[in-house]
CSV table of C-alpha atoms in Angstrom, one decimal:
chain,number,residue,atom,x,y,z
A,1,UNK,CA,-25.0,0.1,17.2
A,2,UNK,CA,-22.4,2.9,16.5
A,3,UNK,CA,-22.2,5.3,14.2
A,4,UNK,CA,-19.6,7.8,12.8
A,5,UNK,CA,-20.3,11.8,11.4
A,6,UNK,CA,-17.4,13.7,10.1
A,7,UNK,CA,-18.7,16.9,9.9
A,8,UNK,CA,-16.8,18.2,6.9
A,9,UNK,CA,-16.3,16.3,3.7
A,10,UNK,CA,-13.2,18.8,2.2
A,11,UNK,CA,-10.7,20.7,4.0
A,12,UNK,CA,-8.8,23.0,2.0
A,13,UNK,CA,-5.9,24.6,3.6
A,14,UNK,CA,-2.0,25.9,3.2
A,15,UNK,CA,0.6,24.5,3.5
A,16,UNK,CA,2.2,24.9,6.7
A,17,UNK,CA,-1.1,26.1,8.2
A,18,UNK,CA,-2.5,23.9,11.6
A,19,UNK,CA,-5.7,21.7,10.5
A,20,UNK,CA,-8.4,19.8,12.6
A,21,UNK,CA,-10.6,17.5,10.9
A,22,UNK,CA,-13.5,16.4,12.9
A,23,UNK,CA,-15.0,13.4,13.9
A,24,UNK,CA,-18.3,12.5,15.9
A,25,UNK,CA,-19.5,9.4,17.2
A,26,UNK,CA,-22.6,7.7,18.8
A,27,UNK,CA,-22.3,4.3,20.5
A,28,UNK,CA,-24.4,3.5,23.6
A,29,UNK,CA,-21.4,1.1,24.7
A,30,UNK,CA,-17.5,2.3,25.1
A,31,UNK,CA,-15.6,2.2,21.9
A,32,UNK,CA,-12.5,1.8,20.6
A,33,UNK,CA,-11.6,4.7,17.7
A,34,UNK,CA,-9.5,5.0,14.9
A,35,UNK,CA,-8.0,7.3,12.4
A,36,UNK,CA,-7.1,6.0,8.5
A,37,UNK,CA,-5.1,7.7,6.0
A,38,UNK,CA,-5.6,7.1,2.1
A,39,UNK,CA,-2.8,8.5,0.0
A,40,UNK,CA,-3.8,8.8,-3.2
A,41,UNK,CA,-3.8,5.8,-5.6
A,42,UNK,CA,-2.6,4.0,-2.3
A,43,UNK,CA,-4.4,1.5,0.3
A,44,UNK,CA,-6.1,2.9,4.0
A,45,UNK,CA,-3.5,2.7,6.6
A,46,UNK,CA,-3.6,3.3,9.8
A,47,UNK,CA,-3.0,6.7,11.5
A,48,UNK,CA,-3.3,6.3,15.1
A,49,UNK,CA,-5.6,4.7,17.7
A,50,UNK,CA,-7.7,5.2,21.2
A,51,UNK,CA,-8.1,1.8,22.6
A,52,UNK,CA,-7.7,3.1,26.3
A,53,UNK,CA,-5.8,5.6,28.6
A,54,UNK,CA,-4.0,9.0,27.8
A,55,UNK,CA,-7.5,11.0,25.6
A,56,UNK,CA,-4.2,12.4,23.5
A,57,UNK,CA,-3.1,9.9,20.7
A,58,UNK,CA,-0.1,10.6,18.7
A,59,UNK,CA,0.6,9.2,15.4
A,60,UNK,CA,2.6,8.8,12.4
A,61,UNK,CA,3.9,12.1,10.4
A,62,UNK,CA,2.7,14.3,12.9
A,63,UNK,CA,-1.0,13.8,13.9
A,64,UNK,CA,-2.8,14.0,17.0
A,65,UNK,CA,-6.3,12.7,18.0
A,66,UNK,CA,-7.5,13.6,21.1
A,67,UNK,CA,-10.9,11.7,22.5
A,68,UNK,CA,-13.2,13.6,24.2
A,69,UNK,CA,-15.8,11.2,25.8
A,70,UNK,CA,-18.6,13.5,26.9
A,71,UNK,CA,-18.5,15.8,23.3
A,72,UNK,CA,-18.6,12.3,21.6
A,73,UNK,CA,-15.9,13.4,19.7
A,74,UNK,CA,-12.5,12.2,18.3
A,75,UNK,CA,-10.8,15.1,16.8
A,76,UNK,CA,-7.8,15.3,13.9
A,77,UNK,CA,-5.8,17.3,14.7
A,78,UNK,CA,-2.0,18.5,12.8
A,79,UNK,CA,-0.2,21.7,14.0
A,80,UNK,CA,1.3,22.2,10.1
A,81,UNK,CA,0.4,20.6,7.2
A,82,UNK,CA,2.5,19.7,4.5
A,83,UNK,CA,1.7,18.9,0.9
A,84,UNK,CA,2.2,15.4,0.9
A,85,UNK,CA,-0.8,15.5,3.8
A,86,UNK,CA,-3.0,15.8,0.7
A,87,UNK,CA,-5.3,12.6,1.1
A,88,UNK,CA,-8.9,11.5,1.9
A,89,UNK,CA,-9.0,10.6,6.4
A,90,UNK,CA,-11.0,8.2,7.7
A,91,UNK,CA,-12.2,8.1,11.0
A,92,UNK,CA,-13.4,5.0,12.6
A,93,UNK,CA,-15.0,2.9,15.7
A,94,UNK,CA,-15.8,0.1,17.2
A,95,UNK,CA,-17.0,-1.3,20.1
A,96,UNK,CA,-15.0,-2.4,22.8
A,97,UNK,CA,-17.2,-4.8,24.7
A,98,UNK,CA,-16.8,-7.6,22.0
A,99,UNK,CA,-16.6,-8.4,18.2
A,100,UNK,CA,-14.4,-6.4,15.2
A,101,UNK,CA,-17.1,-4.7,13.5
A,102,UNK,CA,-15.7,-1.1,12.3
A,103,UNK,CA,-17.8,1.4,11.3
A,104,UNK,CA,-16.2,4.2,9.4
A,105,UNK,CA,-16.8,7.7,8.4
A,106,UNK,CA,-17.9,9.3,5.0
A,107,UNK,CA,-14.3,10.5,4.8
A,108,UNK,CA,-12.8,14.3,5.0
A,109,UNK,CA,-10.2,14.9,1.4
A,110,UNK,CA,-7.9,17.2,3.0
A,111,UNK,CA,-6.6,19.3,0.2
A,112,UNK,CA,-2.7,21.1,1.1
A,113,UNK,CA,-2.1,23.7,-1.2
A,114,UNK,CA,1.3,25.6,-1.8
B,1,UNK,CA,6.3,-9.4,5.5
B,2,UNK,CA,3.6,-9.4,2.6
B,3,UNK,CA,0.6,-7.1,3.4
B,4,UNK,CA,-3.0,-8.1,2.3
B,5,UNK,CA,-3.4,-8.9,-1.6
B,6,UNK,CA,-6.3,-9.1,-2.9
B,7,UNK,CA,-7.3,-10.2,-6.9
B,8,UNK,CA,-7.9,-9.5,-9.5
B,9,UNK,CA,-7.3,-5.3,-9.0
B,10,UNK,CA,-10.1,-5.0,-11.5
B,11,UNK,CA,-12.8,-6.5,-12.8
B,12,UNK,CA,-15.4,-5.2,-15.0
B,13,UNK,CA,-18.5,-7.7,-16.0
B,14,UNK,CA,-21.8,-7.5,-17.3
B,15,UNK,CA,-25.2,-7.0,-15.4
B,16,UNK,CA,-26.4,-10.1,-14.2
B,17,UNK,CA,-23.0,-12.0,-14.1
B,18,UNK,CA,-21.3,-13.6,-10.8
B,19,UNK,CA,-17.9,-12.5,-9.9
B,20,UNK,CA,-15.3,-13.7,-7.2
B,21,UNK,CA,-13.0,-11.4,-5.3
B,22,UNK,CA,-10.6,-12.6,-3.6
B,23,UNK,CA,-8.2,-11.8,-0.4
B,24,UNK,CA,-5.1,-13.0,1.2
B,25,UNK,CA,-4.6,-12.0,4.4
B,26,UNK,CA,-1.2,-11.4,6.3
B,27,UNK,CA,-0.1,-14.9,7.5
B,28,UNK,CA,-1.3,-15.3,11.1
B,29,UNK,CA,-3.6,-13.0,11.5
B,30,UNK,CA,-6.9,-14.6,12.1
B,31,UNK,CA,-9.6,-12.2,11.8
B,32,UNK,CA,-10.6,-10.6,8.0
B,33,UNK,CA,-12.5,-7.9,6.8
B,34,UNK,CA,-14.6,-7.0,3.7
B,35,UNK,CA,-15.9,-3.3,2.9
B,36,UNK,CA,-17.0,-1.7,0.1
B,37,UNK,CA,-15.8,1.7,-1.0
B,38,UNK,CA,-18.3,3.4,-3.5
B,39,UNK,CA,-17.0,6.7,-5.2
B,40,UNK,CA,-17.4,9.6,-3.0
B,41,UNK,CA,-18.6,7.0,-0.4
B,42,UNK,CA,-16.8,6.1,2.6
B,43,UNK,CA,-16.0,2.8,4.0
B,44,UNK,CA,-19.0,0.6,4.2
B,45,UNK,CA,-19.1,-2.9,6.7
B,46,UNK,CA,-19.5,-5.8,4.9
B,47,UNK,CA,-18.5,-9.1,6.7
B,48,UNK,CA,-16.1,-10.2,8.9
B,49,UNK,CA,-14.3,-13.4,9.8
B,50,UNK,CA,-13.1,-14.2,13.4
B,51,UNK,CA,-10.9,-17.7,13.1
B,52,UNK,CA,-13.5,-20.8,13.8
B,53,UNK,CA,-16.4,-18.3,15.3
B,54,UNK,CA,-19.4,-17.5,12.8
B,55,UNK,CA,-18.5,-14.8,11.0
B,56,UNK,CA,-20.5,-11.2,11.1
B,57,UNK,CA,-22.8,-10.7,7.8
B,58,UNK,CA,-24.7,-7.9,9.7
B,59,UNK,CA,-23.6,-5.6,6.5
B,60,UNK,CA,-23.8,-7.7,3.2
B,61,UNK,CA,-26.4,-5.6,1.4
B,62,UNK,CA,-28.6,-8.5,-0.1
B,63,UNK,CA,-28.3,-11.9,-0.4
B,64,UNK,CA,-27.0,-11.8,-3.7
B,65,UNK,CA,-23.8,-11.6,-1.9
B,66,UNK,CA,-21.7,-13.9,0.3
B,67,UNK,CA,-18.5,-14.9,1.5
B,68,UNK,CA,-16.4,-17.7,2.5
B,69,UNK,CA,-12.8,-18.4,4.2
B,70,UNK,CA,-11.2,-21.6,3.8
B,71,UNK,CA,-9.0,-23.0,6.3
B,72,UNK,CA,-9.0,-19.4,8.5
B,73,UNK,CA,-7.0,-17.9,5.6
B,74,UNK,CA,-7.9,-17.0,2.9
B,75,UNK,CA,-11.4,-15.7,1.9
B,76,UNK,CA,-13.6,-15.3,-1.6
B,77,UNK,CA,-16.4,-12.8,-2.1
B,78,UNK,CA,-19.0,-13.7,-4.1
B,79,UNK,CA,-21.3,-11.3,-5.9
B,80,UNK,CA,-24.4,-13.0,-7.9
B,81,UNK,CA,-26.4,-11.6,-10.5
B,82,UNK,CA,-24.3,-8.7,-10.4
B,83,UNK,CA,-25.7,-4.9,-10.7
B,84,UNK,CA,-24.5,-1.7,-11.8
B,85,UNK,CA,-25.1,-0.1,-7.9
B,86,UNK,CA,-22.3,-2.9,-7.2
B,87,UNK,CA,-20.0,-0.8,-8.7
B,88,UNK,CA,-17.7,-0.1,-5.9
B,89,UNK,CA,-14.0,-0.9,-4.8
B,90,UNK,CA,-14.1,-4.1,-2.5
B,91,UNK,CA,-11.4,-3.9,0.3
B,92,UNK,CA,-10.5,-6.6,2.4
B,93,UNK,CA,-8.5,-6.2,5.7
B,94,UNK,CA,-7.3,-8.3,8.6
B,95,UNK,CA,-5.9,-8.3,11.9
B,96,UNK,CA,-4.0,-10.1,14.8
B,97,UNK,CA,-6.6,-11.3,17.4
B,98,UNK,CA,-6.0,-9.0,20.5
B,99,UNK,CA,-4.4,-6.1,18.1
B,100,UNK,CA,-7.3,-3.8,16.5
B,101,UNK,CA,-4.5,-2.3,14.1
B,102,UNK,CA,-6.3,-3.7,10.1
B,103,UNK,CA,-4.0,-3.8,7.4
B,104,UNK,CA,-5.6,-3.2,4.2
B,105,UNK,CA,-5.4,-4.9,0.5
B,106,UNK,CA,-5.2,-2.4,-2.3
B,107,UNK,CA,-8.6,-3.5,-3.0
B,108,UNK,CA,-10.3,-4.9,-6.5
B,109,UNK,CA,-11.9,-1.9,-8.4
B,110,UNK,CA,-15.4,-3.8,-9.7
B,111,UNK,CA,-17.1,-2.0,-12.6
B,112,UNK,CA,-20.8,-3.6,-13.9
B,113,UNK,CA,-21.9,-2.3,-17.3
């Protein structure tokens, strides 16, 4: 079974600052992990993916993920934030060995303030 | 191409009624996803559907609640003898076998008085 921690439920910071929202995971088999994005009064979408390969994942409007297998960890990461970055991230896994079940995160509301 | 819809985007009911949700997938994509989101909650697993395999209910919460897919497309959540901790918003997903990318619905905001 897998399971996912992020360690901090709100991140306030300003704009143009760097953030890292973090992300821990327990899986006693290899995983695949995820980030998700929800806007506000929008639906999840993805933000970028680890299926295999290069531990530093790139992804849409500027986010980075970088997997760190013996930490367990999957890391956020965004050098400067801008106001639209204001949203709730998700961060996600799932075994690799077989079968879609995803378990996400409690979610981090990243907060960008002027 | 449409994205995942999913009806109706509300629904409030009364304790003890049945409601339906349901979710249409994007065309092709053959496996489909159910999660509830409860407010300050994060995504929680409910059932998934993998074209003709048996799908996953490892995370429906009781057995007041099930779920069917007709013809690998698309797929009805039933909730029976609904109450007021099913409160949630129910999110459906799916994906291209082989791709992990989900694509979700906007969801269907469920409220039980």
């Amino acid at each position: 079974a897998q399971s996912v921690t992020q360690l901090d439920s709100q991140v306030p910071v300003f704009e143009e600052a760097p953030v890292e929202l973090r992300c821990n995971y327990s899986s006693s088999v290899s995983v695949y992990l995820f980030w998700y994005v929800q806007y506000p009064n929008q639906g999840l979408q993805l933000l970028l993916k680890y299926l295999s390969g290069s531990t530093l994942v790139k992804g849409i409007n500027g986010f980075e993920a970088e997997f760190n297998k013996s930490q367990t960890s999957f890391h956020l990461r965004k050098p400067s934030v801008h106001i639209s970055d204001t949203a709730e991230y998700f961060c996600a896994v799932r075994s690799n060995t077989g079968g879609f079940k995803t378990i996400f995160g409690a979610g981090t509301r990243l907060f960008v303030k002027a | 191409g449409a994205g995942v819809s999913q009806s109706p985007s509300n629904k409030v009911t009364e304790k003890g009624k049945d409601v339906e949700l349901r979710c249409d997938p994007i065309s092709g994509h053959t496996a489909l996803y159910w999660y509830r989101q409860s407010l300050g909650q994060g995504l929680e697993f409910l059932i998934y559907f993998q074209g003709n395999s048996a799908p996953d209910k490892s995370g429906l919460p009781s057995d007041r609640f099930s779920a069917e897919r007709t013809g690998g497309s698309v797929s009805t959540l039933t909730i029976q003898r609904t109450q007021q901790e099913d409160s949630a918003v129910y999110l459906c997903a799916s994906s291209r076998q082989g791709l992990e990318t989900q694509y979700f619905g906007p969801g269907t905001r469920l409220l039980v008085l």
